[in-house]
Amino acid sequence: MEKKDFFDDAKKVNKLFWAFYILIGISLIAEFFVHKHIFFRWEEYPFFYGAFGFIAFVVLILVAKYILRPTIKRKENYYD
């Protein structure tokens, strides 16, 4: 008999996703009540930090895929 891990049970994974959604909702609501110590003018826009983080993540993935990978990738028979 094969041992089942935590992520093999669909109900547990569904509960985990709902917990993440609730935490995201709480953090989005809390943003309106938490005082931010801004340095630049654009930091006072709502959801700036979330949007900035998402855009930075997407740019990082695109740079890694289209610039860094072709730069350091070796041919298939490089070690032969």
Short mmCIF file of C-alpha atoms in Angstrom, two decimals:
data_model
loop_
_atom_site.label_atom_id
_atom_site.label_comp_id
_atom_site.label_asym_id
_atom_site.label_seq_id
_atom_site.Cartn_x
_atom_site.Cartn_y
_atom_site.Cartn_z
CA MET A 1 0.00 0.00 0.00
CA GLU A 2 1.37 3.37 -1.03
CA LYS A 3 1.62 6.16 1.52
CA LYS A 4 -0.44 9.25 0.67
CA ASP A 5 1.10 12.63 1.23
CA PHE A 6 -0.68 15.78 2.36
CA PHE A 7 -1.03 17.15 -1.18
CA ASP A 8 -2.49 13.92 -2.56
CA ASP A 9 -5.84 14.54 -0.89
CA ALA A 10 -7.94 16.98 -2.96
CA LYS A 11 -10.00 18.12 0.04
CA LYS A 12 -6.89 19.16 1.98
CA VAL A 13 -5.49 21.02 -1.02
CA ASN A 14 -8.82 22.79 -1.51
CA LYS A 15 -8.83 23.88 2.15
CA LEU A 16 -5.26 25.13 1.77
CA PHE A 17 -6.22 27.21 -1.28
CA TRP A 18 -9.17 28.70 0.61
CA ALA A 19 -6.87 29.59 3.50
CA PHE A 20 -4.55 31.37 1.06
CA TYR A 21 -7.49 33.23 -0.50
CA ILE A 22 -8.69 34.36 2.93
CA LEU A 23 -5.21 35.56 3.88
CA ILE A 24 -4.92 37.50 0.63
CA GLY A 25 -8.33 39.08 1.22
CA ILE A 26 -7.39 40.06 4.77
CA SER A 27 -4.14 41.62 3.60
CA LEU A 28 -5.95 43.57 0.85
CA ILE A 29 -8.50 44.90 3.34
CA ALA A 30 -5.81 45.68 5.91
CA GLU A 31 -3.96 47.84 3.40
CA PHE A 32 -6.61 50.53 3.78
CA PHE A 33 -6.16 50.67 7.57
CA VAL A 34 -2.37 50.47 7.90
CA HIS A 35 -0.35 53.66 7.76
CA LYS A 36 2.41 53.48 5.15
CA HIS A 37 5.62 55.44 5.50
CA ILE A 38 5.99 56.42 1.89
CA PHE A 39 9.13 57.82 0.32
CA PHE A 40 7.95 58.26 -3.26
CA ARG A 41 4.63 59.69 -4.39
CA TRP A 42 3.52 56.56 -6.28
CA GLU A 43 3.74 54.41 -3.16
CA GLU A 44 0.50 55.88 -1.83
CA TYR A 45 -1.58 54.30 -4.62
CA PRO A 46 -3.75 51.42 -3.41
CA PHE A 47 -2.29 47.96 -4.03
CA PHE A 48 1.00 49.45 -5.27
CA TYR A 49 3.18 46.92 -3.48
CA GLY A 50 1.18 43.94 -4.71
CA ALA A 51 1.21 45.18 -8.31
CA PHE A 52 4.91 46.04 -8.10
CA GLY A 53 5.73 42.59 -6.75
CA PHE A 54 3.68 40.85 -9.45
CA ILE A 55 5.24 42.91 -12.25
CA ALA A 56 8.74 42.32 -10.85
CA PHE A 57 8.05 38.58 -10.71
CA VAL A 58 6.85 38.49 -14.33
CA VAL A 59 9.85 40.52 -15.51
CA LEU A 60 12.21 38.22 -13.60
CA ILE A 61 10.70 35.13 -15.25
CA LEU A 62 10.84 36.68 -18.73
CA VAL A 63 14.46 37.79 -18.28
CA ALA A 64 15.42 34.34 -17.04
CA LYS A 65 13.67 32.63 -19.94
CA TYR A 66 14.60 34.82 -22.89
CA ILE A 67 17.93 36.42 -21.89
CA LEU A 68 19.64 34.34 -19.21
CA ARG A 69 18.75 30.87 -20.49
CA PRO A 70 20.10 31.36 -24.03
CA THR A 71 23.20 32.98 -22.58
CA ILE A 72 24.23 30.11 -20.30
CA LYS A 73 22.60 27.15 -22.06
CA ARG A 74 24.99 24.55 -23.48
CA LYS A 75 24.48 22.28 -26.43
CA GLU A 76 23.08 18.84 -25.77
CA ASN A 77 26.37 17.08 -26.51
CA TYR A 78 28.57 19.59 -24.62
CA TYR A 79 30.06 17.00 -22.24
CA ASP A 80 30.65 14.32 -24.87
#
